[in-house]
């Protein structure tokens, strides 16, 4: 019992160092591994748990088996490509990259360190979650590098206990060598579409169900549309019996694949691009009625749709009463009626009032298409029945609500955390002057105790710093939050930064940031915007930036005033008594 407790404590210490908030703690792990045998195992387990790149495996070879040649810099930093070749004579043409080449044939004893370290790897290729290794920036793996090395590695697999696998177009050709029964998550990021037309890669994709019988998540990020690739997807999906999350955001999902996913017994998360025509929808609707309860376990749904009306048609097929997140990505700009139909569909299904998150994104290029219409209070009215709503995001669509509409939202959604109503800047948005004012923030401070981010375009010139007020009066009418709020104002104009600062310092003294879309002269030059009013843009930018600059000072003054007011009130009460 004592030995077990000790090992648990050591493992907890190493886990804290590896996953704590201070990245520098990670560098303590190698020192612990060298301290004593008791620390070696838990420290090494954490060090090798996340492997950012397969190129690191080269360093497990004897130093006399490989070398580094050449050099090139990118933004002042060296780039090194690991190129594995079995003989020096195969070094090829000289380039200005760093190359690592094998100097001799490998023998079984050269792989001794592989047996010690590679079984500890659980995650491969996730650039952002692994350790802060310098090799991430200094080394890049050439697509020709792995095949010769894999031929001499153990037959039971390069990483026998791997659970999470993420590959790019360079490493995906050796996908089959990394698959195994312990793999649960596969993510393929393929910028080069032709990679997914390669026969070796397609064969590896078709092997996934057999070699990874416990696969839970499959994500393929690519814009590939080749029939051979889509046919491979159609073939493997029926065999993924344990799949819980499927993500194919940029390639159109084949009809047969979507039909299989509709009856997948464990599917909880779906992110797909749908480009069916109307005749296919009739076939799809008939199939959904036949199966009875399609998508019955779905929790998180993201749909990319080619035609706006397809969004609410597809939502009608969802029978899950567990659905809590819906994201719609439009390829073509919807009109006001189509958006309202979507909102009605969101609230009319069995998932209905349980939704926690609703996000809709129009294409950035839709500015001209939606210059003649906007979303209003009545458009958003169907969403008011979603009492559990925590996040509402509407991007690249003009949202023109007034203060009364904002007050109704705040009262309808007491659990609201994030609200973002068309604060992105693009094209003709400036032609629509907002009706909501900065006072629209008050209902969210009053009715939404968990609010963290509020974003909408607002009128600010209703506040004036030179107005006379009584000492006991407060700009925020007595409403205040202690939360570190974030405010997104888009291209809202500001004329009196001191009045805005006075108001915000009263209702949210811990304001984290103000995000706006006004630009500096340098931003405008970078964007090559020849029609911009540079003086006006810089004036608005300076004024919003000054609000954040002065806000901490206003907060301190308010604390002093309130302390003085409380003291004076207490003295007056004593005199009266």
PDB file of N, CA and C in Angstrom, residues 159-247:
ATOM      1  N   UNK A 159       4.424   3.043 -32.787  1.00  0.00           N
ATOM      2  CA  UNK A 159       3.947   3.535 -31.491  1.00  0.00           C
ATOM      3  C   UNK A 159       2.817   2.605 -31.043  1.00  0.00           C
ATOM      4  N   UNK A 160       3.145   1.517 -30.369  1.00  0.00           N
ATOM      5  CA  UNK A 160       2.154   0.454 -30.132  1.00  0.00           C
ATOM      6  C   UNK A 160       0.993   0.847 -29.242  1.00  0.00           C
ATOM      7  N   UNK A 161       1.159   1.874 -28.391  1.00  0.00           N
ATOM      8  CA  UNK A 161       0.081   2.260 -27.468  1.00  0.00           C
ATOM      9  C   UNK A 161      -0.529   3.611 -27.817  1.00  0.00           C
ATOM     10  N   UNK A 162      -0.376   4.031 -29.053  1.00  0.00           N
ATOM     11  CA  UNK A 162      -0.886   5.326 -29.496  1.00  0.00           C
ATOM     12  C   UNK A 162      -2.412   5.365 -29.437  1.00  0.00           C
ATOM     13  N   UNK A 163      -2.940   6.469 -28.907  1.00  0.00           N
ATOM     14  CA  UNK A 163      -4.396   6.634 -28.812  1.00  0.00           C
ATOM     15  C   UNK A 163      -4.918   7.757 -29.712  1.00  0.00           C
ATOM     16  N   UNK A 164      -4.139   8.828 -29.825  1.00  0.00           N
ATOM     17  CA  UNK A 164      -4.591   9.977 -30.612  1.00  0.00           C
ATOM     18  C   UNK A 164      -3.550  10.293 -31.674  1.00  0.00           C
ATOM     19  N   UNK A 165      -3.995  10.395 -32.925  1.00  0.00           N
ATOM     20  CA  UNK A 165      -3.099  10.525 -34.058  1.00  0.00           C
ATOM     21  C   UNK A 165      -3.526  11.702 -34.919  1.00  0.00           C
ATOM     22  N   UNK A 166      -2.584  12.613 -35.194  1.00  0.00           N
ATOM     23  CA  UNK A 166      -2.860  13.746 -36.070  1.00  0.00           C
ATOM     24  C   UNK A 166      -1.732  13.845 -37.095  1.00  0.00           C
ATOM     25  N   UNK A 167      -2.097  13.778 -38.389  1.00  0.00           N
ATOM     26  CA  UNK A 167      -1.110  13.787 -39.460  1.00  0.00           C
ATOM     27  C   UNK A 167      -1.431  14.888 -40.458  1.00  0.00           C
ATOM     28  N   UNK A 168      -0.380  15.388 -41.125  1.00  0.00           N
ATOM     29  CA  UNK A 168      -0.566  16.346 -42.201  1.00  0.00           C
ATOM     30  C   UNK A 168      -0.213  15.681 -43.529  1.00  0.00           C
ATOM     31  N   UNK A 169      -0.182  16.476 -44.588  1.00  0.00           N
ATOM     32  CA  UNK A 169       0.034  15.887 -45.911  1.00  0.00           C
ATOM     33  C   UNK A 169       1.418  15.261 -46.053  1.00  0.00           C
ATOM     34  N   UNK A 170       2.388  15.679 -45.214  1.00  0.00           N
ATOM     35  CA  UNK A 170       3.720  15.096 -45.296  1.00  0.00           C
ATOM     36  C   UNK A 170       3.765  13.685 -44.729  1.00  0.00           C
ATOM     37  N   UNK A 171       3.041  13.489 -43.639  1.00  0.00           N
ATOM     38  CA  UNK A 171       3.149  12.219 -42.919  1.00  0.00           C
ATOM     39  C   UNK A 171       2.009  11.250 -43.193  1.00  0.00           C
ATOM     40  N   UNK A 172       0.923  11.718 -43.817  1.00  0.00           N
ATOM     41  CA  UNK A 172      -0.210  10.827 -44.038  1.00  0.00           C
ATOM     42  C   UNK A 172       0.124   9.637 -44.944  1.00  0.00           C
ATOM     43  N   UNK A 173       1.124   9.710 -45.850  1.00  0.00           N
ATOM     44  CA  UNK A 173       1.438   8.506 -46.642  1.00  0.00           C
ATOM     45  C   UNK A 173       1.857   7.305 -45.810  1.00  0.00           C
ATOM     46  N   UNK A 174       2.297   7.512 -44.570  1.00  0.00           N
ATOM     47  CA  UNK A 174       2.687   6.374 -43.733  1.00  0.00           C
ATOM     48  C   UNK A 174       1.632   6.106 -42.663  1.00  0.00           C
ATOM     49  N   UNK A 175       0.398   6.514 -42.924  1.00  0.00           N
ATOM     50  CA  UNK A 175      -0.697   6.314 -41.981  1.00  0.00           C
ATOM     51  C   UNK A 175      -0.821   4.862 -41.549  1.00  0.00           C
ATOM     52  N   UNK A 176      -0.713   3.936 -42.484  1.00  0.00           N
ATOM     53  CA  UNK A 176      -0.926   2.520 -42.170  1.00  0.00           C
ATOM     54  C   UNK A 176       0.062   2.006 -41.132  1.00  0.00           C
ATOM     55  N   UNK A 177       1.286   2.563 -41.093  1.00  0.00           N
ATOM     56  CA  UNK A 177       2.290   2.094 -40.136  1.00  0.00           C
ATOM     57  C   UNK A 177       1.997   2.568 -38.727  1.00  0.00           C
ATOM     58  N   UNK A 178       1.108   3.560 -38.569  1.00  0.00           N
ATOM     59  CA  UNK A 178       0.826   4.127 -37.250  1.00  0.00           C
ATOM     60  C   UNK A 178      -0.496   3.644 -36.677  1.00  0.00           C
ATOM     61  N   UNK A 179      -1.303   3.005 -37.490  1.00  0.00           N
ATOM     62  CA  UNK A 179      -2.590   2.511 -37.005  1.00  0.00           C
ATOM     63  C   UNK A 179      -2.392   1.299 -36.106  1.00  0.00           C
ATOM     64  N   UNK A 180      -3.312   1.150 -35.154  1.00  0.00           N
ATOM     65  CA  UNK A 180      -3.236   0.022 -34.236  1.00  0.00           C
ATOM     66  C   UNK A 180      -4.501  -0.078 -33.408  1.00  0.00           C
ATOM     67  N   UNK A 181      -4.661  -1.154 -32.676  1.00  0.00           N
ATOM     68  CA  UNK A 181      -5.911  -1.370 -31.929  1.00  0.00           C
ATOM     69  C   UNK A 181      -6.160  -0.375 -30.809  1.00  0.00           C
ATOM     70  N   UNK A 182      -5.134   0.335 -30.357  1.00  0.00           N
ATOM     71  CA  UNK A 182      -5.336   1.297 -29.267  1.00  0.00           C
ATOM     72  C   UNK A 182      -5.723   2.691 -29.762  1.00  0.00           C
ATOM     73  N   UNK A 183      -5.662   2.942 -31.075  1.00  0.00           N
ATOM     74  CA  UNK A 183      -5.962   4.270 -31.616  1.00  0.00           C
ATOM     75  C   UNK A 183      -7.453   4.559 -31.495  1.00  0.00           C
ATOM     76  N   UNK A 184      -7.779   5.692 -30.888  1.00  0.00           N
ATOM     77  CA  UNK A 184      -9.167   6.093 -30.678  1.00  0.00           C
ATOM     78  C   UNK A 184      -9.537   7.364 -31.437  1.00  0.00           C
ATOM     79  N   UNK A 185      -8.543   8.194 -31.757  1.00  0.00           N
ATOM     80  CA  UNK A 185      -8.802   9.480 -32.414  1.00  0.00           C
ATOM     81  C   UNK A 185      -7.835   9.643 -33.584  1.00  0.00           C
ATOM     82  N   UNK A 186      -8.370   9.930 -34.772  1.00  0.00           N
ATOM     83  CA  UNK A 186      -7.545  10.180 -35.955  1.00  0.00           C
ATOM     84  C   UNK A 186      -7.964  11.512 -36.566  1.00  0.00           C
ATOM     85  N   UNK A 187      -6.974  12.390 -36.781  1.00  0.00           N
ATOM     86  CA  UNK A 187      -7.209  13.668 -37.437  1.00  0.00           C
ATOM     87  C   UNK A 187      -6.219  13.807 -38.590  1.00  0.00           C
ATOM     88  N   UNK A 188      -6.738  14.021 -39.783  1.00  0.00           N
ATOM     89  CA  UNK A 188      -5.903  14.180 -40.972  1.00  0.00           C
ATOM     90  C   UNK A 188      -6.103  15.590 -41.517  1.00  0.00           C
ATOM     91  N   UNK A 189      -5.020  16.355 -41.588  1.00  0.00           N
ATOM     92  CA  UNK A 189      -5.063  17.725 -42.122  1.00  0.00           C
ATOM     93  C   UNK A 189      -4.303  17.732 -43.447  1.00  0.00           C
ATOM     94  N   UNK A 190      -5.034  17.715 -44.530  1.00  0.00           N
ATOM     95  CA  UNK A 190      -4.440  17.509 -45.843  1.00  0.00           C
ATOM     96  C   UNK A 190      -4.669  18.756 -46.704  1.00  0.00           C
ATOM     97  N   UNK A 191      -3.644  19.635 -46.764  1.00  0.00           N
ATOM     98  CA  UNK A 191      -3.779  20.827 -47.596  1.00  0.00           C
ATOM     99  C   UNK A 191      -3.691  20.473 -49.087  1.00  0.00           C
ATOM    100  N   UNK A 192      -2.890  19.478 -49.413  1.00  0.00           N
ATOM    101  CA  UNK A 192      -2.729  19.070 -50.809  1.00  0.00           C
ATOM    102  C   UNK A 192      -3.765  17.997 -51.142  1.00  0.00           C
ATOM    103  N   UNK A 193      -4.748  18.367 -51.967  1.00  0.00           N
ATOM    104  CA  UNK A 193      -5.844  17.456 -52.263  1.00  0.00           C
ATOM    105  C   UNK A 193      -5.385  16.185 -52.959  1.00  0.00           C
ATOM    106  N   UNK A 194      -4.317  16.286 -53.757  1.00  0.00           N
ATOM    107  CA  UNK A 194      -3.881  15.115 -54.517  1.00  0.00           C
ATOM    108  C   UNK A 194      -3.381  13.995 -53.608  1.00  0.00           C
ATOM    109  N   UNK A 195      -3.012  14.333 -52.357  1.00  0.00           N
ATOM    110  CA  UNK A 195      -2.552  13.298 -51.423  1.00  0.00           C
ATOM    111  C   UNK A 195      -3.658  12.284 -51.178  1.00  0.00           C
ATOM    112  N   UNK A 196      -4.903  12.751 -51.110  1.00  0.00           N
ATOM    113  CA  UNK A 196      -6.023  11.855 -50.841  1.00  0.00           C
ATOM    114  C   UNK A 196      -6.488  11.112 -52.084  1.00  0.00           C
ATOM    115  N   UNK A 197      -5.785  11.276 -53.177  1.00  0.00           N
ATOM    116  CA  UNK A 197      -6.057  10.479 -54.365  1.00  0.00           C
ATOM    117  C   UNK A 197      -4.995   9.399 -54.565  1.00  0.00           C
ATOM    118  N   UNK A 198      -3.970   9.399 -53.721  1.00  0.00           N
ATOM    119  CA  UNK A 198      -2.899   8.418 -53.813  1.00  0.00           C
ATOM    120  C   UNK A 198      -3.418   7.040 -53.397  1.00  0.00           C
ATOM    121  N   UNK A 199      -3.046   6.027 -54.152  1.00  0.00           N
ATOM    122  CA  UNK A 199      -3.568   4.681 -53.882  1.00  0.00           C
ATOM    123  C   UNK A 199      -3.120   4.151 -52.527  1.00  0.00           C
ATOM    124  N   UNK A 200      -1.892   4.501 -52.103  1.00  0.00           N
ATOM    125  CA  UNK A 200      -1.400   4.048 -50.804  1.00  0.00           C
ATOM    126  C   UNK A 200      -2.216   4.672 -49.680  1.00  0.00           C
ATOM    127  N   UNK A 201      -2.493   5.960 -49.790  1.00  0.00           N
ATOM    128  CA  UNK A 201      -3.280   6.647 -48.768  1.00  0.00           C
ATOM    129  C   UNK A 201      -4.705   6.113 -48.739  1.00  0.00           C
ATOM    130  N   UNK A 202      -5.307   5.913 -49.886  1.00  0.00           N
ATOM    131  CA  UNK A 202      -6.674   5.386 -49.944  1.00  0.00           C
ATOM    132  C   UNK A 202      -6.745   3.996 -49.337  1.00  0.00           C
ATOM    133  N   UNK A 203      -5.719   3.179 -49.591  1.00  0.00           N
ATOM    134  CA  UNK A 203      -5.686   1.841 -48.997  1.00  0.00           C
ATOM    135  C   UNK A 203      -5.588   1.920 -47.488  1.00  0.00           C
ATOM    136  N   UNK A 204      -4.793   2.883 -46.984  1.00  0.00           N
ATOM    137  CA  UNK A 204      -4.667   3.054 -45.536  1.00  0.00           C
ATOM    138  C   UNK A 204      -5.987   3.512 -44.920  1.00  0.00           C
ATOM    139  N   UNK A 205      -6.710   4.392 -45.614  1.00  0.00           N
ATOM    140  CA  UNK A 205      -8.015   4.829 -45.115  1.00  0.00           C
ATOM    141  C   UNK A 205      -8.969   3.642 -44.994  1.00  0.00           C
ATOM    142  N   UNK A 206      -8.964   2.785 -45.978  1.00  0.00           N
ATOM    143  CA  UNK A 206      -9.868   1.639 -45.944  1.00  0.00           C
ATOM    144  C   UNK A 206      -9.470   0.619 -44.874  1.00  0.00           C
ATOM    145  N   UNK A 207      -8.225   0.699 -44.404  1.00  0.00           N
ATOM    146  CA  UNK A 207      -7.765  -0.210 -43.362  1.00  0.00           C
ATOM    147  C   UNK A 207      -8.153   0.255 -41.965  1.00  0.00           C
ATOM    148  N   UNK A 208      -8.589   1.494 -41.823  1.00  0.00           N
ATOM    149  CA  UNK A 208      -8.866   2.052 -40.496  1.00  0.00           C
ATOM    150  C   UNK A 208      -9.863   1.216 -39.690  1.00  0.00           C
ATOM    151  N   UNK A 209     -11.019   0.830 -40.246  1.00  0.00           N
ATOM    152  CA  UNK A 209     -11.970   0.045 -39.432  1.00  0.00           C
ATOM    153  C   UNK A 209     -11.380  -1.268 -38.921  1.00  0.00           C
ATOM    154  N   UNK A 210     -10.550  -1.918 -39.731  1.00  0.00           N
ATOM    155  CA  UNK A 210      -9.992  -3.201 -39.307  1.00  0.00           C
ATOM    156  C   UNK A 210      -8.880  -3.038 -38.283  1.00  0.00           C
ATOM    157  N   UNK A 211      -7.980  -2.081 -38.517  1.00  0.00           N
ATOM    158  CA  UNK A 211      -6.826  -1.924 -37.622  1.00  0.00           C
ATOM    159  C   UNK A 211      -7.142  -1.104 -36.380  1.00  0.00           C
ATOM    160  N   UNK A 212      -8.207  -0.309 -36.406  1.00  0.00           N
ATOM    161  CA  UNK A 212      -8.592   0.518 -35.243  1.00  0.00           C
ATOM    162  C   UNK A 212     -10.038   0.208 -34.872  1.00  0.00           C
ATOM    163  N   UNK A 213     -10.312  -0.961 -34.336  1.00  0.00           N
ATOM    164  CA  UNK A 213     -11.703  -1.352 -34.076  1.00  0.00           C
ATOM    165  C   UNK A 213     -12.389  -0.509 -33.003  1.00  0.00           C
ATOM    166  N   UNK A 214     -11.609   0.172 -32.173  1.00  0.00           N
ATOM    167  CA  UNK A 214     -12.196   0.996 -31.120  1.00  0.00           C
ATOM    168  C   UNK A 214     -12.187   2.480 -31.433  1.00  0.00           C
ATOM    169  N   UNK A 215     -12.101   2.850 -32.722  1.00  0.00           N
ATOM    170  CA  UNK A 215     -12.014   4.256 -33.109  1.00  0.00           C
ATOM    171  C   UNK A 215     -13.264   5.020 -32.676  1.00  0.00           C
ATOM    172  N   UNK A 216     -13.038   6.166 -31.996  1.00  0.00           N
ATOM    173  CA  UNK A 216     -14.140   6.990 -31.500  1.00  0.00           C
ATOM    174  C   UNK A 216     -14.328   8.261 -32.323  1.00  0.00           C
ATOM    175  N   UNK A 217     -13.223   8.828 -32.830  1.00  0.00           N
ATOM    176  CA  UNK A 217     -13.318  10.102 -33.546  1.00  0.00           C
ATOM    177  C   UNK A 217     -12.493  10.035 -34.827  1.00  0.00           C
ATOM    178  N   UNK A 218     -13.086  10.505 -35.919  1.00  0.00           N
ATOM    179  CA  UNK A 218     -12.387  10.593 -37.196  1.00  0.00           C
ATOM    180  C   UNK A 218     -12.658  11.969 -37.789  1.00  0.00           C
ATOM    181  N   UNK A 219     -11.577  12.716 -38.072  1.00  0.00           N
ATOM    182  CA  UNK A 219     -11.694  14.048 -38.668  1.00  0.00           C
ATOM    183  C   UNK A 219     -10.777  14.127 -39.878  1.00  0.00           C
ATOM    184  N   UNK A 220     -11.321  14.578 -41.001  1.00  0.00           N
ATOM    185  CA  UNK A 220     -10.540  14.746 -42.227  1.00  0.00           C
ATOM    186  C   UNK A 220     -10.729  16.183 -42.706  1.00  0.00           C
ATOM    187  N   UNK A 221      -9.689  16.986 -42.547  1.00  0.00           N
ATOM    188  CA  UNK A 221      -9.742  18.391 -42.938  1.00  0.00           C
ATOM    189  C   UNK A 221      -9.050  18.550 -44.288  1.00  0.00           C
ATOM    190  N   UNK A 222      -9.845  18.600 -45.322  1.00  0.00           N
ATOM    191  CA  UNK A 222      -9.325  18.726 -46.678  1.00  0.00           C
ATOM    192  C   UNK A 222     -10.465  19.176 -47.581  1.00  0.00           C
ATOM    193  N   UNK A 223     -10.127  19.831 -48.677  1.00  0.00           N
ATOM    194  CA  UNK A 223     -11.124  20.230 -49.653  1.00  0.00           C
ATOM    195  C   UNK A 223     -11.191  19.250 -50.824  1.00  0.00           C
ATOM    196  N   UNK A 224     -10.700  18.049 -50.598  1.00  0.00           N
ATOM    197  CA  UNK A 224     -10.684  17.036 -51.657  1.00  0.00           C
ATOM    198  C   UNK A 224     -12.109  16.682 -52.088  1.00  0.00           C
ATOM    199  N   UNK A 225     -12.304  16.595 -53.403  1.00  0.00           N
ATOM    200  CA  UNK A 225     -13.610  16.241 -53.953  1.00  0.00           C
ATOM    201  C   UNK A 225     -13.512  15.107 -54.977  1.00  0.00           C
ATOM    202  N   UNK A 226     -12.349  14.481 -55.055  1.00  0.00           N
ATOM    203  CA  UNK A 226     -12.160  13.397 -56.015  1.00  0.00           C
ATOM    204  C   UNK A 226     -13.077  12.226 -55.671  1.00  0.00           C
ATOM    205  N   UNK A 227     -13.626  11.604 -56.679  1.00  0.00           N
ATOM    206  CA  UNK A 227     -14.559  10.493 -56.464  1.00  0.00           C
ATOM    207  C   UNK A 227     -13.887   9.329 -55.739  1.00  0.00           C
ATOM    208  N   UNK A 228     -12.609   9.080 -56.038  1.00  0.00           N
ATOM    209  CA  UNK A 228     -11.940   7.955 -55.387  1.00  0.00           C
ATOM    210  C   UNK A 228     -11.849   8.182 -53.878  1.00  0.00           C
ATOM    211  N   UNK A 229     -11.659   9.419 -53.456  1.00  0.00           N
ATOM    212  CA  UNK A 229     -11.620   9.717 -52.023  1.00  0.00           C
ATOM    213  C   UNK A 229     -13.007   9.609 -51.401  1.00  0.00           C
ATOM    214  N   UNK A 230     -14.015  10.195 -52.030  1.00  0.00           N
ATOM    215  CA  UNK A 230     -15.369  10.133 -51.482  1.00  0.00           C
ATOM    216  C   UNK A 230     -15.890   8.697 -51.453  1.00  0.00           C
ATOM    217  N   UNK A 231     -15.494   7.887 -52.423  1.00  0.00           N
ATOM    218  CA  UNK A 231     -15.880   6.471 -52.409  1.00  0.00           C
ATOM    219  C   UNK A 231     -15.243   5.742 -51.228  1.00  0.00           C
ATOM    220  N   UNK A 232     -13.998   6.091 -50.921  1.00  0.00           N
ATOM    221  CA  UNK A 232     -13.329   5.470 -49.777  1.00  0.00           C
ATOM    222  C   UNK A 232     -14.039   5.827 -48.479  1.00  0.00           C
ATOM    223  N   UNK A 233     -14.477   7.074 -48.346  1.00  0.00           N
ATOM    224  CA  UNK A 233     -15.218   7.494 -47.155  1.00  0.00           C
ATOM    225  C   UNK A 233     -16.527   6.714 -47.045  1.00  0.00           C
ATOM    226  N   UNK A 234     -17.201   6.558 -48.160  1.00  0.00           N
ATOM    227  CA  UNK A 234     -18.456   5.797 -48.168  1.00  0.00           C
ATOM    228  C   UNK A 234     -18.225   4.351 -47.754  1.00  0.00           C
ATOM    229  N   UNK A 235     -17.087   3.785 -48.114  1.00  0.00           N
ATOM    230  CA  UNK A 235     -16.795   2.387 -47.791  1.00  0.00           C
ATOM    231  C   UNK A 235     -16.477   2.193 -46.305  1.00  0.00           C
ATOM    232  N   UNK A 236     -15.741   3.130 -45.695  1.00  0.00           N
ATOM    233  CA  UNK A 236     -15.265   2.876 -44.332  1.00  0.00           C
ATOM    234  C   UNK A 236     -16.295   3.233 -43.266  1.00  0.00           C
ATOM    235  N   UNK A 237     -17.187   4.179 -43.524  1.00  0.00           N
ATOM    236  CA  UNK A 237     -18.106   4.623 -42.471  1.00  0.00           C
ATOM    237  C   UNK A 237     -19.008   3.500 -41.949  1.00  0.00           C
ATOM    238  N   UNK A 238     -19.562   2.644 -42.796  1.00  0.00           N
ATOM    239  CA  UNK A 238     -20.408   1.566 -42.241  1.00  0.00           C
ATOM    240  C   UNK A 238     -19.668   0.647 -41.286  1.00  0.00           C
ATOM    241  N   UNK A 239     -18.348   0.549 -41.407  1.00  0.00           N
ATOM    242  CA  UNK A 239     -17.585  -0.362 -40.545  1.00  0.00           C
ATOM    243  C   UNK A 239     -17.111   0.297 -39.259  1.00  0.00           C
ATOM    244  N   UNK A 240     -17.367   1.580 -39.068  1.00  0.00           N
ATOM    245  CA  UNK A 240     -16.949   2.277 -37.843  1.00  0.00           C
ATOM    246  C   UNK A 240     -18.046   2.113 -36.794  1.00  0.00           C
ATOM    247  N   UNK A 241     -18.047   0.988 -36.158  1.00  0.00           N
ATOM    248  CA  UNK A 241     -19.145   0.631 -35.263  1.00  0.00           C
ATOM    249  C   UNK A 241     -19.166   1.439 -33.970  1.00  0.00           C
ATOM    250  N   UNK A 242     -18.009   1.953 -33.555  1.00  0.00           N
ATOM    251  CA  UNK A 242     -17.939   2.659 -32.265  1.00  0.00           C
ATOM    252  C   UNK A 242     -17.795   4.169 -32.431  1.00  0.00           C
ATOM    253  N   UNK A 243     -17.951   4.689 -33.642  1.00  0.00           N
ATOM    254  CA  UNK A 243     -17.677   6.099 -33.898  1.00  0.00           C
ATOM    255  C   UNK A 243     -18.613   7.008 -33.092  1.00  0.00           C
ATOM    256  N   UNK A 244     -18.022   8.008 -32.437  1.00  0.00           N
ATOM    257  CA  UNK A 244     -18.788   8.980 -31.650  1.00  0.00           C
ATOM    258  C   UNK A 244     -18.724  10.382 -32.247  1.00  0.00           C
ATOM    259  N   UNK A 245     -17.688  10.670 -33.036  1.00  0.00           N
ATOM    260  CA  UNK A 245     -17.548  11.992 -33.636  1.00  0.00           C
ATOM    261  C   UNK A 245     -16.987  11.852 -35.038  1.00  0.00           C
ATOM    262  N   UNK A 246     -17.666  12.468 -36.001  1.00  0.00           N
ATOM    263  CA  UNK A 246     -17.198  12.447 -37.391  1.00  0.00           C
ATOM    264  C   UNK A 246     -17.144  13.873 -37.903  1.00  0.00           C
ATOM    265  N   UNK A 247     -15.993  14.239 -38.494  1.00  0.00           N
ATOM    266  CA  UNK A 247     -15.767  15.622 -38.912  1.00  0.00           C
ATOM    267  C   UNK A 247     -15.167  15.611 -40.316  1.00  0.00           C
TER     268      UNK A 247
END
